């Protein structure tokens, strides 16, 4: 791997000024009750989950557990936590023996509350990690687990007594989001009176990505320790940094950033944006200076060390960079990294076949899907969005005072390539009989990922085709979520996150919200889960044997239960149901969507441009009758936008004036009203 020379712009995050929260955010709001984040960085168990053997429990003054030799107690922190455990232990007969007096085991799922931990390495025997042995001197001792034994994600702690021991003052020093003084002080929010599950889902996504913000030096040590675990490896070139999962892998994966990056910014504000910045800084640093390819994964992975490459994750990297640029409108950052971005797009252009204009996939590493190769539908949808979105950014940049050269020529080149790719995509891959795209030109398989990406990124050529594709995607839906054809026996919350966003993009909120309620309701309420964070994946029957035949060796204890790539509904609820979205350089759009059940929303997020807030309400409309809509918007002064209501209305006004779609200046409280509205024709 050849390193690209990259200027350090660490100060970029430090100088981005976020607007202060409004005074209203300083008082208790109804959505505060849904926030899973701890109120302190030092947390205690909230309950005893179970105990075995001779155990005495006292709550009279402080929690005290007296355990006879051979007994154990399992403590419940109530939500997913992560960091370093401390406790007071009184060992009556420890002496100077080198033998351990107790051991500690961690678990995310109630299913793996046992004498040994769940796994951070996969093995068919489901016992990779074992338990952390603790050797103490005779008498009373305050003990903290070693720094390298950092445990990034768990809800349950089991204490095994190897001799008689008295335990008090068990705490966890929270390790995630290290630059966040108040873990509950989110930059964003979402609330509706109409659907408790949707609010819970938004906050579970928010908390999941917060647990994924890692101190720079808490990556997985390689080669992996066995038995046991060690998390003292460098994750990237700077931190804190957004990683894929709390427990594991604790590494940068660009595909994950495509979902979790947006969730982190929308939910957590400046802290989320900072973690994305450091992830991108690492991708820039490890970009291949010769080819322009971005890495498949961060340096704390076996994939990175083995030289694995990915065509799709290269495109995901560019998409994450585009997102960061429009979230921040940080011209200094864009000017610094534009050469890296253009080299990344040059890599895509070189991969496009001269005859058909599509990318022939040669590096099929991806999110774990099978198949791939040829003119892969997911890859080409991602390439299309990378080319077209960055072309639009180049057009925007060409109109402002910037030192970047050749922007118009670059925009023209990328737009032309994207247009040709889209035409061939529909000619070669569209299966009209199924209303779905094929995975590639050599197979009849219709993938969930390629079709969801095609719908999300507008590879379709008409509204009727988009409508048919949205409907056809429901063929994969089962009782708890879509079964993805490209990876048998799998329900993927990552790919289903893309699908949720795709249905919203196609103007099909009923499908998007039905999928959210179905799959994310299971992820929150199944007794297998943490009840506070979102799992990496499921088997078809809803078990934790995700990827059992695809790299995880039938080790259900290995599956991560706090994985940010599963947080797509957090993005969709903020941007599509709340409706207020940054859609370009200094540009916003208000386009709220409802399935008829959601009739009022209060939503907001912060950005370096300023704070975006919206409250809207639907009145009437029962049994097909016309309804009224009213919204209050607060948008930053430095951003202009438009209002695009998804319904047919007799009259739409902004600030009392009839509105006909013209651009609106920012920096003001806007009132949007519509009357005589009727629902669309969603199936």
XYZ file of C-alpha atoms in Angstrom:
683
model
C 0.000 0.000 0.000
C 1.433 3.340 -1.049
C 0.590 6.215 1.220
C -0.732 9.454 -0.211
C 0.822 12.618 1.152
C -1.960 14.456 2.926
C -1.835 17.835 4.589
C -2.980 17.770 8.180
C -6.165 19.747 8.612
C -6.911 18.633 12.138
C -7.860 22.172 13.015
C -10.704 22.050 10.511
C -12.986 20.331 12.979
C -11.873 22.603 15.769
C -12.769 25.798 13.918
C -16.153 24.678 12.602
C -18.628 26.658 14.663
C -21.870 24.973 15.601
C -24.862 27.021 16.590
C -25.768 26.962 20.249
C -28.843 24.941 21.165
C -31.962 27.005 21.547
C -33.089 27.746 25.075
C -35.861 25.207 24.578
C -33.315 22.406 24.383
C -32.085 23.231 27.873
C -35.379 22.122 29.415
C -36.838 18.645 29.535
C -38.499 17.620 26.299
C -40.693 14.580 25.632
C -37.991 12.947 23.541
C -35.540 12.994 26.457
C -37.317 9.935 27.872
C -36.219 7.930 24.821
C -32.520 8.768 25.130
C -30.561 5.617 26.028
C -27.268 7.386 26.778
C -26.036 7.320 30.386
C -26.282 10.481 32.457
C -22.723 9.973 33.730
C -19.509 8.563 32.340
C -19.345 6.327 35.408
C -22.272 3.919 35.472
C -23.408 1.173 37.833
C -25.431 -1.959 37.202
C -29.152 -1.375 37.577
C -30.149 -4.956 38.435
C -28.974 -8.468 39.145
C -29.704 -10.540 36.067
C -29.082 -13.929 37.689
C -26.830 -15.793 40.107
C -25.701 -19.359 40.625
C -24.330 -21.103 43.675
C -23.912 -19.626 47.133
C -24.413 -15.868 46.639
C -25.504 -13.281 49.206
C -26.762 -9.917 47.942
C -27.038 -6.830 50.149
C -28.457 -3.465 49.060
C -28.590 -1.882 52.523
C -25.817 0.681 52.100
C -24.162 -0.063 48.790
C -24.478 -3.046 46.509
C -22.504 -5.870 48.106
C -22.173 -9.370 46.725
C -20.671 -12.186 48.783
C -19.767 -15.136 46.609
C -18.608 -18.523 47.783
C -16.023 -20.359 45.741
C -17.583 -21.748 42.555
C -20.512 -19.330 42.491
C -21.205 -16.448 40.136
C -23.399 -13.399 39.761
C -24.448 -11.641 36.549
C -25.152 -7.910 36.685
C -27.270 -5.922 34.235
C -26.349 -2.347 33.277
C -29.769 -1.884 31.659
C -28.391 -0.712 28.309
C -25.329 -1.357 26.170
C -22.245 0.178 27.785
C -18.528 -0.092 27.102
C -15.219 0.780 28.679
C -13.344 -0.328 31.772
C -14.794 -2.150 34.784
C -13.738 -1.226 38.320
C -14.727 -2.850 41.607
C -13.759 -3.323 45.225
C -12.894 -6.899 46.153
C -12.201 -8.377 49.571
C -10.404 -11.679 49.316
C -10.267 -13.524 52.606
C -7.796 -16.219 51.635
C -5.954 -14.829 48.666
C -2.540 -14.894 50.277
C 0.273 -14.384 47.809
C -0.990 -17.069 45.475
C -0.540 -16.457 41.777
C -3.854 -18.162 41.094
C -6.786 -15.869 40.207
C -9.482 -15.307 42.818
C -12.190 -14.290 40.365
C -12.868 -13.806 36.677
C -14.998 -11.423 34.641
C -17.162 -12.210 31.621
C -19.042 -9.789 29.380
C -22.109 -10.173 27.167
C -24.218 -7.983 24.925
C -27.087 -10.460 24.573
C -28.967 -12.104 27.453
C -28.417 -15.342 25.515
C -24.712 -15.232 26.347
C -24.893 -14.379 30.025
C -22.686 -17.211 31.247
C -19.398 -17.935 32.960
C -17.421 -16.911 29.877
C -17.729 -13.839 27.683
C -19.331 -13.537 24.297
C -16.824 -13.458 21.460
C -14.648 -10.898 19.697
C -13.074 -13.682 17.639
C -15.196 -16.251 15.815
C -15.001 -19.969 16.526
C -17.564 -22.784 16.185
C -17.210 -23.569 19.900
C -18.337 -20.016 20.787
C -15.641 -19.673 23.421
C -12.910 -17.527 21.883
C -12.785 -14.850 24.581
C -13.259 -17.023 27.684
C -13.143 -14.896 30.869
C -10.713 -12.323 32.228
C -8.884 -13.807 35.217
C -8.219 -11.423 38.107
C -5.490 -12.067 40.666
C -5.598 -9.927 43.819
C -3.635 -9.641 47.050
C -5.114 -10.738 50.349
C -7.584 -8.273 51.883
C -9.477 -5.381 50.348
C -8.441 -4.102 46.907
C -9.748 -1.570 44.410
C -9.351 -3.156 40.993
C -9.670 -1.787 37.447
C -9.264 -3.990 34.404
C -6.071 -3.307 32.404
C -6.344 -0.654 29.698
C -5.720 -3.168 26.932
C -8.671 -5.266 28.146
C -11.031 -2.478 27.125
C -14.449 -3.990 26.417
C -16.201 -1.867 23.839
C -19.723 -3.225 24.074
C -21.653 -5.161 26.706
C -24.814 -4.969 28.781
C -24.096 -7.782 31.243
C -21.118 -8.476 33.505
C -20.649 -11.857 35.151
C -18.350 -12.204 38.168
C -17.113 -15.748 38.752
C -15.771 -16.518 42.236
C -12.778 -18.858 42.101
C -12.435 -18.485 45.856
C -14.652 -16.813 48.440
C -14.832 -13.105 47.691
C -16.840 -10.019 48.639
C -17.536 -7.543 45.815
C -18.746 -3.933 46.131
C -18.819 -0.750 44.062
C -18.973 -2.287 40.583
C -18.807 0.469 37.955
C -18.059 0.941 34.284
C -15.986 3.904 33.151
C -17.580 4.691 29.774
C -14.967 4.675 27.028
C -16.952 5.647 23.944
C -17.426 9.206 22.661
C -14.464 10.389 24.785
C -14.799 14.060 23.785
C -18.463 14.264 24.821
C -18.836 15.696 28.351
C -22.583 15.002 28.535
C -23.466 11.828 26.664
C -27.181 12.712 26.664
C -26.693 16.142 25.102
C -27.405 15.257 21.480
C -27.130 17.759 18.672
C -30.251 16.335 17.037
C -33.659 15.044 18.026
C -36.757 13.390 16.592
C -40.187 13.026 18.137
C -43.743 12.204 17.207
C -46.739 11.636 19.464
C -48.128 9.172 16.972
C -45.697 6.250 17.046
C -43.627 5.335 20.073
C -41.668 2.693 18.143
C -40.386 5.187 15.593
C -39.023 7.454 18.331
C -37.419 4.491 20.094
C -35.861 3.428 16.801
C -34.413 6.889 16.155
C -32.802 6.986 19.590
C -31.533 3.407 19.360
C -29.767 4.392 16.146
C -28.382 7.500 17.809
C -27.085 5.571 20.803
C -25.665 2.838 18.590
C -23.492 5.284 16.673
C -22.473 6.994 19.907
C -21.167 3.662 21.230
C -19.264 3.369 17.925
C -17.249 6.559 18.505
C -13.972 5.085 19.671
C -10.825 6.433 21.296
C -8.044 6.221 18.722
C -6.095 3.553 20.629
C -8.887 1.015 21.257
C -8.718 -1.026 18.067
C -8.355 -4.797 17.976
C -4.790 -5.991 18.523
C -3.520 -8.121 15.657
C -2.853 -10.971 15.521
C -5.784 -11.552 17.845
C -5.196 -12.727 21.387
C -6.633 -16.166 22.135
C -8.036 -16.894 24.581
C -9.067 -13.428 25.664
C -8.993 -10.110 23.865
C -6.868 -6.994 23.537
C -8.073 -3.640 22.250
C -5.070 -1.334 22.318
C -4.353 -0.973 18.597
C -4.424 2.289 16.651
C -7.676 2.606 14.683
C -6.593 5.506 12.478
C -4.376 8.543 12.139
C -6.441 10.701 14.500
C -9.410 10.356 16.793
C -11.925 9.855 18.262
C -13.069 7.910 15.275
C -16.268 6.317 14.003
C -15.932 2.531 13.847
C -18.238 -0.229 12.703
C -19.220 -1.751 16.034
C -18.865 -1.275 19.775
C -17.728 -4.793 20.683
C -16.092 -5.594 17.346
C -14.524 -5.020 14.839
C -13.804 -1.536 16.193
C -12.448 -0.504 12.795
C -13.184 1.865 9.923
C -15.282 0.330 7.141
C -16.279 2.793 4.377
C -19.501 0.933 3.549
C -20.649 1.372 7.128
C -19.875 5.093 6.908
C -22.467 5.376 4.151
C -25.178 4.867 6.788
C -23.630 5.502 10.198
C -21.849 8.698 9.136
C -25.167 10.386 8.397
C -26.699 9.013 11.603
C -23.799 10.297 13.679
C -24.041 13.823 12.295
C -27.836 14.059 12.445
C -28.102 12.636 15.955
C -24.927 13.747 17.703
C -23.996 16.976 15.955
C -20.423 18.178 16.364
C -19.291 15.026 18.177
C -20.629 12.852 15.386
C -19.112 15.067 12.709
C -15.731 14.976 14.434
C -15.738 11.170 14.444
C -16.545 11.091 10.713
C -13.790 13.613 10.041
C -11.185 11.391 11.668
C -12.411 8.334 9.773
C -12.086 10.215 6.484
C -8.677 11.559 7.493
C -7.543 7.951 7.813
C -8.983 6.964 4.423
C -7.186 9.890 2.790
C -3.915 8.949 4.473
C -4.063 5.365 3.242
C -5.309 6.176 -0.259
C -3.075 4.514 -2.836
C -1.069 7.363 -4.351
C -0.561 5.472 -7.605
C -4.047 4.153 -8.354
C -6.214 6.525 -6.309
C -8.003 3.591 -4.661
C -9.221 4.055 -1.093
C -8.721 1.181 1.369
C -11.318 -1.531 1.894
C -10.948 -1.147 5.671
C -9.005 0.716 8.313
C -5.545 -0.314 9.527
C -6.803 -2.236 12.599
C -8.139 -5.083 10.438
C -6.851 -8.285 8.932
C -8.347 -7.179 5.608
C -6.082 -4.122 5.573
C -3.001 -6.097 6.542
C -3.726 -8.743 3.927
C -4.023 -6.130 1.197
C -7.703 -6.822 0.474
C -9.366 -4.320 -1.867
C -12.974 -3.460 -2.650
C -14.517 -1.676 -5.613
C -17.774 -0.963 -3.763
C -16.140 0.346 -0.598
C -13.992 2.662 -2.711
C -17.200 4.237 -4.014
C -18.688 4.333 -0.502
C -15.587 6.311 0.586
C -16.259 8.965 -2.046
C -19.933 9.144 -1.091
C -18.980 9.691 2.559
C -16.623 12.486 1.465
C -19.370 14.157 -0.551
C -21.707 13.942 2.434
C -19.116 15.526 4.713
C -18.570 18.374 2.246
C -22.247 19.350 2.014
C -22.857 18.878 5.746
C -20.114 21.381 6.557
C -19.720 23.676 3.511
C -16.108 23.778 4.686
C -14.251 25.181 1.682
C -10.836 24.809 3.303
C -11.432 21.078 3.818
C -12.664 20.618 0.257
C -9.711 22.521 -1.217
C -7.285 20.439 0.818
C -8.728 17.089 -0.183
C -10.067 17.800 -3.669
C -6.955 16.271 -5.304
C -7.541 13.074 -3.310
C -11.219 13.031 -4.266
C -10.504 13.592 -7.955
C -7.921 10.791 -7.947
C -10.586 8.574 -6.411
C -12.991 9.458 -9.215
C -10.248 8.914 -11.788
C -9.965 5.378 -10.422
C -13.668 4.834 -11.129
C -13.385 6.333 -14.621
C -10.530 3.982 -15.486
C -12.690 1.066 -14.373
C -15.554 1.922 -16.738
C -15.670 -0.288 -19.813
C -15.134 1.742 -22.975
C -17.904 -0.079 -24.829
C -20.763 0.036 -22.306
C -19.606 2.647 -19.783
C -20.129 0.417 -16.741
C -17.660 -0.778 -14.123
C -16.486 -4.362 -14.485
C -16.022 -5.489 -10.890
C -12.603 -7.014 -10.194
C -12.420 -6.616 -6.411
C -15.677 -8.066 -5.080
C -15.008 -7.671 -1.338
C -18.134 -6.098 0.110
C -20.454 -6.225 3.128
C -20.308 -10.081 3.063
C -22.645 -10.671 0.110
C -21.977 -13.581 -2.205
C -21.640 -13.373 -5.956
C -20.415 -10.117 -7.384
C -18.205 -9.586 -10.383
C -19.166 -8.646 -13.941
C -21.190 -5.398 -14.183
C -22.381 -5.662 -10.603
C -25.551 -3.682 -9.919
C -24.587 -2.467 -6.432
C -21.133 -1.337 -7.543
C -22.425 0.560 -10.545
C -25.201 2.232 -8.552
C -22.592 3.413 -6.052
C -20.277 4.591 -8.842
C -23.163 6.485 -10.432
C -23.914 8.327 -7.208
C -20.249 9.095 -6.535
C -19.842 10.547 -10.040
C -23.103 12.494 -10.177
C -23.025 13.873 -6.626
C -19.426 15.038 -6.840
C -20.145 16.531 -10.267
C -22.919 18.580 -8.648
C -20.487 19.644 -5.937
C -17.961 20.738 -8.567
C -20.661 22.872 -10.223
C -21.460 24.511 -6.881
C -17.804 25.142 -6.126
C -17.220 26.723 -9.539
C -19.657 29.495 -8.618
C -17.805 30.574 -5.474
C -14.365 31.959 -4.774
C -12.104 28.931 -4.700
C -8.553 28.086 -5.697
C -9.623 24.808 -7.303
C -8.963 24.640 -11.070
C -10.892 22.918 -13.877
C -14.115 22.438 -11.921
C -16.417 22.910 -14.910
C -14.439 20.436 -16.997
C -14.438 17.917 -14.158
C -18.171 18.307 -13.631
C -18.805 17.785 -17.338
C -16.618 14.680 -17.475
C -18.182 13.068 -14.402
C -21.726 13.920 -15.450
C -21.163 12.452 -18.898
C -19.767 9.234 -17.417
C -22.660 8.979 -14.953
C -25.252 9.497 -17.686
C -23.740 6.801 -19.879
C -23.488 4.421 -16.932
C -27.154 4.946 -16.069
C -28.280 4.272 -19.617
C -26.315 1.024 -19.806
C -27.438 0.043 -16.310
C -31.036 0.027 -17.463
C -30.281 -1.588 -20.815
C -28.178 -4.430 -19.409
C -29.595 -5.091 -15.939
C -33.296 -4.181 -15.871
C -35.626 -7.202 -15.798
C -39.022 -5.837 -16.787
C -40.771 -9.118 -15.979
C -39.739 -8.817 -12.317
C -39.514 -5.005 -12.092
C -36.082 -5.531 -10.566
C -32.468 -5.189 -11.636
C -30.365 -8.317 -12.031
C -27.196 -8.651 -9.974
C -25.109 -8.618 -13.153
C -25.368 -9.687 -16.786
C -24.519 -13.335 -16.059
C -27.211 -14.191 -13.496
C -30.961 -14.139 -12.998
C -30.578 -13.260 -9.298
C -32.224 -10.013 -8.200
C -30.257 -8.641 -5.209
C -31.656 -6.548 -2.409
C -28.566 -4.323 -2.230
C -28.280 -3.453 -5.929
C -31.999 -2.772 -6.260
C -32.212 -0.702 -3.081
C -29.187 1.348 -4.168
C -30.626 1.821 -7.662
C -33.862 3.140 -6.167
C -32.094 5.339 -3.614
C -29.665 6.890 -6.091
C -32.152 7.387 -8.931
C -30.885 4.878 -11.475
C -34.476 4.472 -12.637
C -35.653 6.429 -15.676
C -39.262 7.244 -14.755
C -41.629 7.583 -11.825
C -43.488 4.478 -12.952
C -40.280 2.440 -12.959
C -39.388 3.731 -9.480
C -42.858 2.829 -8.243
C -42.621 -0.669 -9.710
C -39.148 -1.204 -8.249
C -40.248 -0.042 -4.796
C -43.163 -2.471 -4.913
C -41.003 -5.331 -6.200
C -38.535 -4.983 -3.331
C -41.295 -6.099 -0.963
C -41.070 -9.577 -2.542
C -38.095 -10.161 -0.257
C -39.972 -9.180 2.910
C -40.654 -11.771 5.588
C -42.340 -11.600 8.991
C -39.366 -9.917 10.676
C -37.570 -8.353 7.714
C -36.279 -8.810 4.163
C -34.369 -11.977 3.285
C -31.482 -10.842 1.141
C -31.028 -13.084 -1.931
C -27.329 -12.244 -2.280
C -26.501 -13.807 1.096
C -28.709 -16.810 1.915
C -30.208 -17.227 5.386
C -29.655 -13.556 6.143
C -31.557 -10.485 7.223
C -29.210 -7.523 6.818
C -30.119 -4.334 8.716
C -27.403 -2.605 6.674
C -28.948 -3.418 3.311
C -32.424 -2.928 4.768
C -31.316 0.516 5.997
C -30.517 1.348 2.384
C -33.937 0.020 1.390
C -35.715 2.168 3.990
C -33.974 5.254 2.610
C -34.755 4.134 -0.943
C -38.501 3.864 -0.330
C -38.445 7.344 1.180
C -36.496 8.663 -1.825
C -39.112 7.141 -4.131
C -41.915 8.865 -2.207
C -43.179 5.633 -0.664
C -43.277 6.383 3.089
C -45.777 3.608 3.859
C -43.273 0.996 2.704
C -40.350 2.712 4.412
C -42.150 2.955 7.738
C -43.660 -0.528 7.518
C -40.177 -1.965 7.030
C -38.888 0.169 9.906
C -41.617 -0.998 12.265
C -41.135 -4.634 11.265
C -37.364 -5.141 11.316
C -36.356 -2.465 13.803
C -39.202 -3.420 16.095
C -37.626 -6.868 16.213
C -34.117 -5.473 16.702
C -35.361 -3.483 19.691
C -37.813 -5.887 21.308
C -36.444 -9.371 20.681
C -35.236 -10.929 23.961
C -31.951 -11.673 22.174
C -31.028 -7.986 21.922
C -29.712 -5.220 24.163
C -32.958 -3.229 23.960
C -30.910 -0.080 23.385
C -28.684 -0.639 20.338
C -29.004 -2.236 16.905
C -27.562 -5.591 15.859
C -25.227 -6.154 12.946
C -27.390 -8.830 11.349
C -29.692 -11.813 11.806
C -30.222 -15.228 10.376
C -33.460 -15.742 8.469
C -35.261 -17.024 11.577
C -34.192 -14.031 13.679
C -31.378 -15.746 15.571
C -27.901 -14.322 16.128
C -26.322 -16.874 13.784
C -25.714 -14.106 11.261
C -23.207 -15.112 8.579
C -22.971 -18.580 10.089
C -21.835 -20.006 6.753
C -20.165 -16.806 5.571
C -17.132 -16.204 7.753
C -18.559 -16.216 11.273
C -18.174 -19.988 11.773
C -21.625 -20.475 13.312
C -20.575 -18.365 16.298
C -23.673 -16.460 17.419
C -21.661 -15.035 20.327
C -19.508 -13.179 17.782
C -22.327 -11.151 16.189
C -22.166 -7.481 17.153
C -25.270 -6.043 18.824
C -24.250 -2.401 18.431
C -23.452 -1.788 14.774
C -23.915 1.662 13.271
C -24.611 0.426 9.759
C -28.021 -0.676 11.075
C -29.073 2.899 11.921
C -30.640 3.837 8.575
C -34.075 4.674 10.040
C -32.451 7.377 12.169
C -31.425 9.053 8.915
C -34.766 8.445 7.223
C -36.857 9.688 10.120
C -34.841 12.901 10.402
C -34.534 13.739 6.725
C -37.651 12.239 5.163
C -40.289 12.235 7.910
C -38.971 15.380 9.579
C -38.375 16.445 6.004
C -35.646 19.047 6.434
C -32.471 17.997 4.622
C -29.169 19.461 3.437
C -29.159 18.586 -0.274
C -26.139 20.458 -1.607
C -23.538 23.117 -0.921
C -25.361 25.619 1.294
C -28.704 24.242 0.127
C -31.638 22.667 1.951
C -34.990 21.182 1.029
C -38.157 20.722 3.062
C -39.998 17.629 1.813
C -41.853 15.915 4.680
C -43.392 12.482 4.165
C -46.061 10.661 6.159
C -47.833 7.346 5.908
C -50.994 8.847 7.390
C -50.300 7.435 10.841
C -47.611 10.002 11.603
C -49.473 13.300 11.899
C -47.049 15.496 13.840
C -43.268 15.692 14.089
C -40.674 17.723 15.998
C -37.199 17.228 14.566
C -33.877 19.008 14.316
C -30.140 18.733 13.857
C -27.121 20.985 14.031
C -24.414 21.636 11.471
C -21.550 24.096 11.031
C -23.974 26.118 8.882
C -26.300 26.497 11.852
C -29.256 24.730 13.361
C -32.079 23.162 11.353
C -35.413 22.777 13.168
C -38.863 21.762 12.032
C -42.240 21.182 13.633
C -45.135 20.098 11.473
C -48.683 18.867 11.880
C -51.411 17.358 9.702
C -55.024 18.144 10.578
C -57.938 16.241 9.085
C -57.601 13.815 6.203
C -59.445 10.905 7.776
C -61.189 8.447 5.440
C -59.729 10.048 2.335
C -60.900 13.573 3.113
C -58.724 16.588 2.358
C -56.348 17.739 5.089
C -54.435 20.799 6.170
C -50.697 20.943 6.785
C -48.743 23.449 8.838
C -45.020 23.619 9.558
C -42.574 25.930 11.284
C -38.993 25.880 9.991
C -35.815 27.401 11.375
C -32.897 27.344 8.941
C -29.411 28.900 8.991
C -28.726 32.258 7.411
C -26.021 30.883 5.105
C -28.255 28.305 3.427
C -31.045 28.712 0.893
C -33.717 26.151 0.174
C -37.011 25.060 -1.297
C -40.284 23.554 -0.117
C -41.534 20.456 -1.955
C -44.697 18.979 -0.488
C -45.401 15.405 -1.521
C -49.172 15.918 -1.686
C -51.501 17.651 -4.092
C -52.795 20.766 -2.315
C -55.161 23.547 -3.345
C -52.898 26.229 -1.882
C -49.386 26.303 -0.447
C -48.023 29.405 1.253
C -44.738 30.360 2.878
C -44.874 33.193 5.395
C -48.385 34.013 4.209
C -47.439 34.340 0.530
C -48.473 31.869 -2.164
C -45.488 29.641 -2.851
C -44.611 28.450 -6.356
C -41.325 26.643 -5.754
C -38.897 29.557 -5.711
C -35.694 29.494 -3.652
C -36.046 30.763 -0.091
C -33.333 32.630 1.743
C -32.154 31.240 5.057
C -31.753 32.904 8.403
C -35.412 33.166 9.252
C -38.240 31.333 10.921
C -40.421 30.119 8.067
C -44.103 29.259 8.251
C -45.387 26.769 5.679
C -49.119 26.182 5.329
C -51.115 24.101 2.888
C -54.820 23.455 2.591
C -57.038 21.187 0.545
C -54.340 18.503 0.439
C -54.957 14.903 -0.593
C -52.774 11.850 -0.144
C -50.822 10.526 -3.103
C -51.349 7.226 -4.881
C -48.926 5.081 -2.868
C -49.892 1.449 -3.073
